[in-house]
mmCIF file of C-alpha atoms and ligand atoms in Angstrom:
data_model
loop_
_atom_site.group_PDB
_atom_site.id
_atom_site.type_symbol
_atom_site.label_atom_id
_atom_site.label_comp_id
_atom_site.label_asym_id
_atom_site.label_seq_id
_atom_site.Cartn_x
_atom_site.Cartn_y
_atom_site.Cartn_z
ATOM 1 C CA MET A 288 17.580 34.302 0.284
ATOM 2 C CA THR A 289 15.295 32.054 1.346
ATOM 3 C CA ILE A 290 14.892 28.489 3.235
ATOM 4 C CA ALA A 291 12.849 26.113 1.609
ATOM 5 C CA PRO A 292 10.080 24.982 3.675
ATOM 6 C CA LYS A 293 10.941 20.955 5.234
ATOM 7 C CA ALA A 294 9.192 17.819 4.066
ATOM 8 C CA ALA A 295 6.417 17.083 5.727
ATOM 9 C CA CYS A 296 5.958 13.564 7.552
ATOM 10 C CA LEU A 297 3.324 11.084 8.677
ATOM 11 C CA VAL A 298 3.552 9.121 12.261
ATOM 12 C CA THR A 299 1.548 6.483 12.621
ATOM 13 C CA GLY A 300 1.269 5.440 16.241
ATOM 14 C CA CYS A 301 2.465 8.331 17.682
ATOM 15 C CA ALA A 302 0.966 9.206 21.100
ATOM 16 C CA GLY A 303 1.979 5.876 22.374
ATOM 17 C CA PHE A 304 6.435 5.584 24.179
ATOM 18 C CA ILE A 305 8.634 6.248 20.885
ATOM 19 C CA GLY A 306 5.629 7.448 18.717
ATOM 20 C CA SER A 307 5.550 10.542 20.816
ATOM 21 C CA HIS A 308 9.248 11.373 21.268
ATOM 22 C CA LEU A 309 9.199 11.109 17.429
ATOM 23 C CA THR A 310 7.119 13.506 16.880
ATOM 24 C CA ASP A 311 8.825 15.677 18.822
ATOM 25 C CA ALA A 312 12.308 14.956 17.630
ATOM 26 C CA LEU A 313 11.034 15.533 14.084
ATOM 27 C CA LEU A 314 8.822 18.867 15.465
ATOM 28 C CA ALA A 315 12.105 20.168 16.187
ATOM 29 C CA SER A 316 14.044 19.450 13.255
ATOM 30 C CA GLY A 317 11.798 21.787 11.590
ATOM 31 C CA HIS A 318 9.574 19.618 10.196
ATOM 32 C CA PRO A 319 5.248 19.659 10.236
ATOM 33 C CA VAL A 320 3.941 16.471 11.110
ATOM 34 C CA VAL A 321 0.737 15.109 11.053
ATOM 35 C CA GLY A 322 -0.114 12.385 13.701
ATOM 36 C CA VAL A 323 -2.521 10.010 13.282
ATOM 37 C CA ASP A 324 -3.990 7.327 17.031
ATOM 38 C CA ILE A 325 -6.080 5.819 17.546
ATOM 39 C CA ARG A 326 -6.224 7.357 20.810
ATOM 40 C CA PRO A 327 -8.658 9.751 21.847
ATOM 41 C CA ARG A 328 -6.642 13.831 21.628
ATOM 42 C CA ALA A 329 -7.622 13.692 25.240
ATOM 43 C CA GLU A 330 -5.511 10.250 26.599
ATOM 44 C CA ALA A 331 -2.613 11.314 23.909
ATOM 45 C CA VAL A 332 -0.869 13.101 27.431
ATOM 46 C CA ASN A 333 2.016 12.048 26.200
ATOM 47 C CA LEU A 334 1.804 14.812 22.767
ATOM 48 C CA ALA A 335 1.265 18.050 25.560
ATOM 49 C CA GLY A 336 4.869 19.316 23.723
ATOM 50 C CA ALA A 337 3.827 18.801 20.690
ATOM 51 C CA PHE A 338 -0.132 20.188 21.014
ATOM 52 C CA ALA A 339 1.874 23.565 21.403
ATOM 53 C CA ASP A 340 3.409 23.557 18.869
ATOM 54 C CA PRO A 341 1.195 24.913 15.291
ATOM 55 C CA ARG A 342 3.131 22.702 12.869
ATOM 56 C CA PHE A 343 1.762 19.662 14.937
ATOM 57 C CA HIS A 344 -1.236 18.006 13.112
ATOM 58 C CA TYR A 345 -3.061 14.870 15.090
ATOM 59 C CA MET A 346 -5.967 13.109 13.638
ATOM 60 C CA GLU A 347 -7.860 10.001 15.709
ATOM 61 C CA ARG A 348 -8.151 7.217 13.535
ATOM 62 C CA ASP A 349 -7.850 3.232 13.860
ATOM 63 C CA ILE A 350 -4.976 2.785 11.518
ATOM 64 C CA ASN A 351 -7.519 -0.536 10.359
ATOM 65 C CA GLU A 352 -9.266 1.848 8.640
ATOM 66 C CA HIS A 353 -7.388 1.907 4.830
ATOM 67 C CA GLY A 354 -6.575 4.803 2.948
ATOM 68 C CA VAL A 355 -4.732 7.060 6.101
ATOM 69 C CA LEU A 356 -2.221 8.636 3.735
ATOM 70 C CA ALA A 357 -5.302 10.454 1.925
ATOM 71 C CA ALA A 358 -6.322 11.807 4.598
ATOM 72 C CA ALA A 359 -3.764 12.857 6.366
ATOM 73 C CA ARG A 360 -2.618 14.790 2.785
ATOM 74 C CA GLN A 361 -5.731 16.406 3.161
ATOM 75 C CA VAL A 362 -4.477 18.657 6.590
ATOM 76 C CA CYS A 363 -0.839 18.425 4.919
ATOM 77 C CA PRO A 364 -0.542 17.845 1.323
ATOM 78 C CA ASP A 365 3.156 17.573 1.336
ATOM 79 C CA ILE A 366 4.061 13.948 3.312
ATOM 80 C CA ARG A 367 7.064 12.526 2.322
ATOM 81 C CA HIS A 368 8.284 10.951 5.295
ATOM 82 C CA VAL A 369 6.295 7.973 6.387
ATOM 83 C CA PHE A 370 7.367 6.536 9.794
ATOM 84 C CA HIS A 371 5.375 3.497 10.614
ATOM 85 C CA LEU A 372 4.784 2.966 14.217
ATOM 86 C CA ALA A 373 0.501 2.731 14.749
ATOM 87 C CA ALA A 374 1.232 -1.630 15.997
ATOM 88 C CA VAL A 375 -1.139 -4.786 18.637
ATOM 89 C CA VAL A 376 2.525 -3.877 20.852
ATOM 90 C CA MET A 377 1.394 -6.302 23.472
ATOM 91 C CA VAL A 378 2.648 -10.844 22.417
ATOM 92 C CA ALA A 379 0.495 -11.739 25.148
ATOM 93 C CA PHE A 380 -2.955 -10.182 23.519
ATOM 94 C CA SER A 381 -1.273 -10.864 19.975
ATOM 95 C CA MET A 382 -1.567 -14.026 21.480
ATOM 96 C CA ASP A 383 -5.383 -13.656 22.188
ATOM 97 C CA HIS A 384 -6.005 -11.269 18.836
ATOM 98 C CA PRO A 385 -4.632 -13.208 16.000
ATOM 99 C CA GLU A 386 -6.871 -11.802 13.438
ATOM 100 C CA LEU A 387 -6.975 -8.671 15.145
ATOM 101 C CA THR A 388 -2.423 -8.408 15.553
ATOM 102 C CA MET A 389 -2.898 -9.507 11.648
ATOM 103 C CA ALA A 390 -5.040 -7.113 10.139
ATOM 104 C CA THR A 391 -3.241 -4.145 12.171
ATOM 105 C CA ASN A 392 0.211 -4.765 12.238
ATOM 106 C CA SER A 393 0.372 -6.905 8.640
ATOM 107 C CA THR A 394 -2.263 -6.298 6.738
ATOM 108 C CA ALA A 395 -2.580 -2.106 7.728
ATOM 109 C CA THR A 396 1.312 -1.771 7.429
ATOM 110 C CA ARG A 397 1.041 -2.979 3.144
ATOM 111 C CA ALA A 398 -2.175 -0.775 2.715
ATOM 112 C CA LEU A 399 0.227 2.793 3.783
ATOM 113 C CA HIS A 400 2.717 0.999 2.044
ATOM 114 C CA GLU A 401 0.866 0.575 -0.709
ATOM 115 C CA GLU A 402 -0.656 4.802 -0.348
ATOM 116 C CA SER A 403 2.996 5.147 -0.332
ATOM 117 C CA VAL A 404 4.498 4.499 -3.120
ATOM 118 C CA ALA A 405 1.555 4.872 -5.598
ATOM 119 C CA ALA A 406 2.140 8.636 -3.227
ATOM 120 C CA GLY A 407 5.262 9.278 -4.372
ATOM 121 C CA ALA A 408 6.837 9.059 -0.582
ATOM 122 C CA GLN A 409 10.139 8.919 -0.289
ATOM 123 C CA ALA A 410 10.987 7.425 2.862
ATOM 124 C CA PHE A 411 9.041 4.998 4.741
ATOM 125 C CA ILE A 412 10.231 3.313 7.504
ATOM 126 C CA PHE A 413 8.266 0.476 10.150
ATOM 127 C CA ALA A 414 8.295 -0.617 13.354
ATOM 128 C CA GLY A 415 10.134 -3.525 13.388
ATOM 129 C CA SER A 416 10.741 -6.269 16.233
ATOM 130 C CA ALA A 417 13.040 -8.472 17.861
ATOM 131 C CA ALA A 418 10.161 -11.454 18.533
ATOM 132 C CA GLU A 419 10.584 -11.596 14.886
ATOM 133 C CA TYR A 420 13.278 -14.247 14.444
ATOM 134 C CA GLY A 421 11.900 -16.434 17.681
ATOM 135 C CA ASP A 422 13.667 -18.567 20.194
ATOM 136 C CA ASP A 423 16.128 -18.426 17.664
ATOM 137 C CA PRO A 424 19.752 -20.080 19.940
ATOM 138 C CA ARG A 425 22.212 -18.043 17.261
ATOM 139 C CA LEU A 426 22.813 -15.189 19.340
ATOM 140 C CA PRO A 427 23.708 -12.406 18.664
ATOM 141 C CA LEU A 428 20.414 -12.746 16.055
ATOM 142 C CA LYS A 429 21.331 -11.420 12.373
ATOM 143 C CA GLU A 430 18.638 -9.489 10.085
ATOM 144 C CA GLU A 431 19.290 -13.197 7.323
ATOM 145 C CA TYR A 432 18.316 -15.860 10.677
ATOM 146 C CA ALA A 433 14.174 -15.077 10.571
ATOM 147 C CA THR A 434 13.002 -16.413 7.356
ATOM 148 C CA ASP A 435 9.987 -17.553 5.916
ATOM 149 C CA ASP A 436 10.805 -21.473 7.577
ATOM 150 C CA THR A 437 10.997 -19.171 10.711
ATOM 151 C CA GLU A 438 8.566 -20.244 13.897
ATOM 152 C CA GLN A 439 7.434 -17.226 15.547
ATOM 153 C CA ALA A 440 5.808 -17.255 18.812
ATOM 154 C CA SER A 441 3.772 -15.040 18.799
ATOM 155 C CA PRO A 442 0.532 -13.492 15.815
ATOM 156 C CA TYR A 443 3.003 -10.517 17.131
ATOM 157 C CA GLY A 444 5.610 -11.984 15.406
ATOM 158 C CA LYS A 445 4.758 -13.675 12.665
ATOM 159 C CA ALA A 446 3.030 -9.715 11.965
ATOM 160 C CA LYS A 447 5.701 -8.037 12.371
ATOM 161 C CA TYR A 448 7.304 -10.132 10.279
ATOM 162 C CA LEU A 449 5.853 -9.924 7.339
ATOM 163 C CA SER A 450 6.097 -6.552 7.489
ATOM 164 C CA SER A 451 9.289 -6.379 7.815
ATOM 165 C CA ARG A 452 9.283 -8.366 4.500
ATOM 166 C CA LEU A 453 7.595 -6.487 2.658
ATOM 167 C CA MET A 454 9.996 -3.265 2.724
ATOM 168 C CA GLN A 455 12.304 -5.991 1.347
ATOM 169 C CA THR A 456 10.901 -7.340 -1.173
ATOM 170 C CA SER A 457 9.356 -4.905 -2.030
ATOM 171 C CA GLY A 458 12.347 -2.510 -2.943
ATOM 172 C CA PHE A 459 10.806 0.850 -0.968
ATOM 173 C CA GLY A 460 10.770 1.472 2.852
ATOM 174 C CA CYS A 461 13.289 0.112 5.445
ATOM 175 C CA SER A 462 12.074 -1.574 8.695
ATOM 176 C CA LEU A 463 13.774 -1.014 12.151
ATOM 177 C CA ARG A 464 14.173 -4.525 14.172
ATOM 178 C CA PHE A 465 14.113 -3.326 17.665
ATOM 179 C CA PHE A 466 15.229 -5.164 21.005
ATOM 180 C CA ASN A 467 13.763 -3.537 24.060
ATOM 181 C CA ILE A 468 13.552 -0.243 24.380
ATOM 182 C CA PHE A 469 13.590 2.004 27.305
ATOM 183 C CA GLY A 470 13.079 5.068 28.529
ATOM 184 C CA PRO A 471 10.381 8.193 29.730
ATOM 185 C CA ARG A 472 7.047 7.249 28.867
ATOM 186 C CA GLN A 473 7.040 3.780 28.789
ATOM 187 C CA ASP A 474 3.925 2.852 29.854
ATOM 188 C CA PRO A 475 3.779 0.239 33.129
ATOM 189 C CA SER A 476 0.632 0.055 33.603
ATOM 190 C CA SER A 477 0.229 -3.101 32.123
ATOM 191 C CA PRO A 478 1.809 -7.071 33.536
ATOM 192 C CA TYR A 479 2.880 -6.898 29.656
ATOM 193 C CA SER A 480 4.878 -3.577 30.172
ATOM 194 C CA GLY A 481 8.430 -3.168 29.733
ATOM 195 C CA VAL A 482 11.051 -5.074 32.256
ATOM 196 C CA ILE A 483 12.470 -1.798 32.980
ATOM 197 C CA SER A 484 9.830 0.387 33.291
ATOM 198 C CA LYS A 485 7.928 -2.008 35.817
ATOM 199 C CA PHE A 486 10.928 -2.745 38.030
ATOM 200 C CA ILE A 487 11.165 1.875 38.342
ATOM 201 C CA THR A 488 7.899 2.336 39.503
ATOM 202 C CA GLN A 489 8.442 -0.032 41.710
ATOM 203 C CA ALA A 490 10.609 0.151 42.885
ATOM 204 C CA VAL A 491 10.267 3.881 43.232
ATOM 205 C CA ALA A 492 7.466 3.015 45.342
ATOM 206 C CA GLY A 493 9.363 0.949 47.488
ATOM 207 C CA LYS A 494 7.723 -1.848 46.229
ATOM 208 C CA ASP A 495 9.148 -5.140 45.579
ATOM 209 C CA LEU A 496 10.443 -5.976 42.328
ATOM 210 C CA THR A 497 9.219 -9.822 40.577
ATOM 211 C CA ILE A 498 11.801 -11.400 38.290
ATOM 212 C CA PHE A 499 9.768 -14.194 36.368
ATOM 213 C CA GLY A 500 12.325 -17.380 36.051
ATOM 214 C CA ASP A 501 15.892 -17.601 37.500
ATOM 215 C CA GLY A 502 16.521 -14.017 36.692
ATOM 216 C CA GLY A 503 19.512 -14.802 34.495
ATOM 217 C CA GLN A 504 17.422 -14.301 30.773
ATOM 218 C CA THR A 505 19.111 -11.347 29.281
ATOM 219 C CA ARG A 506 18.007 -8.692 26.908
ATOM 220 C CA ASP A 507 19.242 -6.249 24.894
ATOM 221 C CA PHE A 508 18.431 -2.907 26.043
ATOM 222 C CA ILE A 509 18.400 0.807 23.923
ATOM 223 C CA TYR A 510 17.180 3.681 25.244
ATOM 224 C CA VAL A 511 15.097 5.606 23.388
ATOM 225 C CA SER A 512 16.633 8.157 22.347
ATOM 226 C CA ASP A 513 19.009 6.270 20.383
ATOM 227 C CA VAL A 514 16.329 4.673 18.427
ATOM 228 C CA ILE A 515 15.318 8.115 17.847
ATOM 229 C CA ARG A 516 18.124 8.980 15.920
ATOM 230 C CA SER A 517 18.488 5.276 14.093
ATOM 231 C CA TYR A 518 14.766 5.946 13.045
ATOM 232 C CA LEU A 519 15.815 9.581 11.950
ATOM 233 C CA ILE A 520 19.084 9.016 10.447
ATOM 234 C CA ALA A 521 16.538 5.905 7.870
ATOM 235 C CA GLY A 522 14.730 8.182 6.858
ATOM 236 C CA GLY A 523 16.931 10.954 5.965
ATOM 237 C CA ILE A 524 15.956 13.575 8.302
ATOM 238 C CA LEU A 525 19.516 13.201 9.391
ATOM 239 C CA PRO A 526 22.487 12.644 7.070
ATOM 240 C CA ASN A 527 24.368 9.602 7.728
ATOM 241 C CA PRO A 528 26.547 9.038 9.264
ATOM 242 C CA ARG A 529 28.385 7.132 7.415
ATOM 243 C CA THR A 530 28.307 9.485 4.193
ATOM 244 C CA GLY A 531 27.151 12.547 5.166
ATOM 245 C CA THR A 532 24.018 13.209 3.143
ATOM 246 C CA ALA A 533 20.511 12.484 4.231
ATOM 247 C CA GLU A 534 18.895 9.409 2.338
ATOM 248 C CA PRO A 535 16.027 7.191 3.201
ATOM 249 C CA LEU A 536 17.788 3.977 3.877
ATOM 250 C CA ALA A 537 15.358 0.375 2.612
ATOM 251 C CA GLY A 538 15.963 -3.150 3.764
ATOM 252 C CA ILE A 539 16.155 -4.795 7.035
ATOM 253 C CA PHE A 540 18.367 -3.349 10.826
ATOM 254 C CA ASN A 541 18.774 -4.670 13.917
ATOM 255 C CA VAL A 542 19.006 -1.171 16.361
ATOM 256 C CA GLY A 543 19.744 -2.799 19.469
ATOM 257 C CA THR A 544 23.159 -2.360 21.425
ATOM 258 C CA GLY A 545 24.823 -5.477 20.677
ATOM 259 C CA SER A 546 25.477 -5.875 24.393
ATOM 260 C CA ILE A 547 22.908 -8.078 27.181
ATOM 261 C CA MET A 548 22.206 -7.593 31.074
ATOM 262 C CA SER A 549 20.513 -10.588 32.484
ATOM 263 C CA ILE A 550 17.196 -9.100 34.622
ATOM 264 C CA ASN A 551 19.054 -9.904 37.721
ATOM 265 C CA GLU A 552 21.826 -7.481 37.299
ATOM 266 C CA LEU A 553 18.450 -5.371 35.950
ATOM 267 C CA ALA A 554 16.245 -6.041 38.910
ATOM 268 C CA GLN A 555 18.958 -4.868 41.605
ATOM 269 C CA GLN A 556 20.372 -1.771 39.244
ATOM 270 C CA ALA A 557 16.564 -0.714 38.559
ATOM 271 C CA ILE A 558 16.674 -0.876 42.974
ATOM 272 C CA ARG A 559 20.179 0.787 43.296
ATOM 273 C CA SER A 560 19.144 3.661 41.126
ATOM 274 C CA ALA A 561 16.007 4.308 42.520
ATOM 275 C CA GLY A 562 17.780 4.394 46.223
ATOM 276 C CA ALA A 563 15.333 1.952 46.963
ATOM 277 C CA SER A 564 15.948 -0.981 49.344
ATOM 278 C CA SER A 565 13.122 -2.879 47.873
ATOM 279 C CA ALA A 566 12.974 -7.058 47.868
ATOM 280 C CA ILE A 567 13.802 -9.096 44.661
ATOM 281 C CA LEU A 568 11.266 -11.591 44.358
ATOM 282 C CA HIS A 569 11.174 -14.186 42.395
ATOM 283 C CA ALA A 570 7.119 -16.113 40.159
ATOM 284 C CA PRO A 571 7.705 -18.774 37.732
ATOM 285 C CA ALA A 572 8.781 -18.148 34.623
ATOM 286 C CA ARG A 573 6.528 -15.732 32.199
ATOM 287 C CA ALA A 574 5.392 -18.841 29.295
ATOM 288 C CA GLY A 575 6.766 -18.222 26.388
ATOM 289 C CA ASP A 576 9.377 -15.714 26.812
ATOM 290 C CA ILE A 577 12.828 -15.965 24.996
ATOM 291 C CA TYR A 578 16.059 -16.921 27.114
ATOM 292 C CA HIS A 579 18.516 -14.671 25.466
ATOM 293 C CA SER A 580 18.116 -12.067 23.651
ATOM 294 C CA GLN A 581 20.579 -10.291 21.473
ATOM 295 C CA ALA A 582 21.178 -7.864 18.528
ATOM 296 C CA ASP A 583 23.964 -8.186 16.055
ATOM 297 C CA ILE A 584 24.082 -4.472 15.046
ATOM 298 C CA ASP A 585 26.888 -4.722 12.356
ATOM 299 C CA LEU A 586 24.440 -3.917 9.022
ATOM 300 C CA PHE A 587 23.030 -1.445 10.699
ATOM 301 C CA THR A 588 26.564 0.315 12.065
ATOM 302 C CA ARG A 589 28.188 -0.993 8.609
ATOM 303 C CA THR A 590 25.449 0.747 6.312
ATOM 304 C CA THR A 591 25.060 3.960 8.704
ATOM 305 C CA GLY A 592 28.141 4.866 11.216
ATOM 306 C CA PHE A 593 25.556 4.396 13.808
ATOM 307 C CA THR A 594 26.131 3.546 17.234
ATOM 308 C CA PRO A 595 24.532 3.968 20.648
ATOM 309 C CA ASP A 596 25.384 6.900 22.424
ATOM 310 C CA VAL A 597 23.365 6.586 26.154
ATOM 311 C CA ASP A 598 25.568 3.587 28.039
ATOM 312 C CA PHE A 599 22.335 1.177 29.945
ATOM 313 C CA LEU A 600 23.193 3.356 32.886
ATOM 314 C CA SER A 601 22.780 6.734 32.263
ATOM 315 C CA GLY A 602 20.342 5.886 30.186
ATOM 316 C CA LEU A 603 18.263 4.103 33.217
ATOM 317 C CA ASN A 604 19.501 7.154 35.196
ATOM 318 C CA GLN A 605 17.408 9.414 33.299
ATOM 319 C CA THR A 606 14.209 6.713 33.234
ATOM 320 C CA VAL A 607 14.132 6.920 37.330
ATOM 321 C CA ASP A 608 14.821 10.898 37.041
ATOM 322 C CA TRP A 609 11.152 10.946 35.158
ATOM 323 C CA PHE A 610 9.372 7.909 37.114
ATOM 324 C CA ARG A 611 10.210 10.352 40.656
ATOM 325 C CA SER A 612 9.358 13.724 38.554
ATOM 326 C CA THR A 613 5.977 11.785 37.599
ATOM 327 C CA ARG A 614 4.575 11.221 40.492
HETATM 328 C C1 UD2 B 822 10.091 -8.001 24.378
HETATM 329 C C2 UD2 B 822 8.736 -6.335 23.728
HETATM 330 C C3 UD2 B 822 7.894 -7.811 23.127
HETATM 331 C C4 UD2 B 822 8.666 -8.277 21.832
HETATM 332 C C5 UD2 B 822 9.128 -9.051 22.333
HETATM 333 C C6 UD2 B 822 10.280 -9.726 21.362
HETATM 334 C C7 UD2 B 822 8.976 -4.479 25.671
HETATM 335 C C8 UD2 B 822 7.977 -4.385 26.559
HETATM 336 N N1 UD2 B 822 8.553 -6.437 24.526
HETATM 337 O O1 UD2 B 822 9.949 -8.440 24.683
HETATM 338 O O2 UD2 B 822 6.886 -6.758 22.384
HETATM 339 O O3 UD2 B 822 9.133 -7.720 20.346
HETATM 340 O O4 UD2 B 822 10.718 -8.357 23.475
HETATM 341 O O5 UD2 B 822 10.907 -10.776 22.277
HETATM 342 O O6 UD2 B 822 9.498 -3.883 24.759
HETATM 343 N N2 UD2 B 822 9.871 -9.715 33.559
HETATM 344 C C9 UD2 B 822 10.437 -9.798 34.423
HETATM 345 N N3 UD2 B 822 9.721 -9.097 35.901
HETATM 346 C C10 UD2 B 822 8.848 -8.177 35.150
HETATM 347 C C11 UD2 B 822 8.354 -7.828 33.732
HETATM 348 C C12 UD2 B 822 9.263 -8.603 33.025
HETATM 349 O O7 UD2 B 822 11.440 -10.995 35.319
HETATM 350 O O8 UD2 B 822 8.137 -7.695 35.814
HETATM 351 C C13 UD2 B 822 11.138 -10.141 32.426
HETATM 352 C C14 UD2 B 822 9.985 -11.157 31.191
HETATM 353 O O9 UD2 B 822 9.668 -12.292 31.985
HETATM 354 C C15 UD2 B 822 11.275 -11.356 30.487
HETATM 355 C C16 UD2 B 822 12.553 -10.221 30.681
HETATM 356 O O10 UD2 B 822 11.338 -9.627 31.917
HETATM 357 O O11 UD2 B 822 12.531 -12.291 31.127
HETATM 358 C C17 UD2 B 822 12.105 -9.081 29.356
HETATM 359 O O12 UD2 B 822 10.428 -8.265 29.188
HETATM 360 P P1 UD2 B 822 9.349 -7.445 28.663
HETATM 361 O O13 UD2 B 822 8.008 -7.862 28.923
HETATM 362 O O14 UD2 B 822 10.443 -6.431 28.887
HETATM 363 O O15 UD2 B 822 9.918 -7.472 27.148
HETATM 364 P P2 UD2 B 822 10.561 -8.841 26.394
HETATM 365 O O16 UD2 B 822 11.558 -9.094 26.384
HETATM 366 O O17 UD2 B 822 9.243 -10.305 26.730
#
């Protein structure tokens, strides 16, 4: 008996925090991967494992240079699953660069989506964002709350919204609207890096932690391995736990835990988990900071049976272990 080879996947933004974990997971499940990223190969340190796999093909390319799928298919003709993560990822950067953000997060998504439809791809999964909801006080946030009338706080949020809408109106493709993702490989080095990566790096180094504002603001933190599982289910790589069959999803789905934690609690827990004695300092609230953010995950759970596996504390401890191992 011969076993049919698994279909190839395209992952844009493959060298980033989430993209690299997704690439590793797809390779581990037997799928060849063409990974596209703007970073030069030598800087793609998250892909050390993938580079050792002959089924992985790396293309250094800006997503704004359209024709990405055609180029990837020259390397791997049978690409059926497209995972589109490449984006301007910093909200603050998007405020200073609205045109580049629109081009990258909206126009380039449209172009890749059009190419994927024309090429007969089976799945197109777009990385949406909680930023699409703006500062909506109705919590937990339901997918239908983000509409054409929503005022997103940044070009980043607006462009992500336009791309998610495209998934919905075209009838092909799926947007996973992620809340606050954390875990190994998250880059702590910029002023706008994820709060968990910053707090852990600071605590592990014995430095003080700085909370912006009163620390009563809350976030819905989801561990990266749960995010990757949501990708594999939505992309038709893993069977949908509810139906038992692997079939790509269409539409817009929140991906979070539905639970929230305050930044004050987080700071204290990060210090405990790191075994540190860092002080907690306060600085003025960040301009445009949303106070509360919480996902309603009912739609994704009802559609797929998915619930997050990793409880917050074990995710935090695994992240602490990883940051220690990289020092
Ligand atoms: C997240 C996403 C962002 C966008 C947004 C949508 C991350 C890294 N960013 O931004 O891309 O989707 O959600 O709403 O996931 N904080 C501190 N001290 C620090 C760093 C942060 O107090 O050293 C606070 C910060 O002011 C905020 C909270 O921690 O209240 C979370 O900050 P963040 O940068 O991790 O993520 P967020 O929710 O602003």
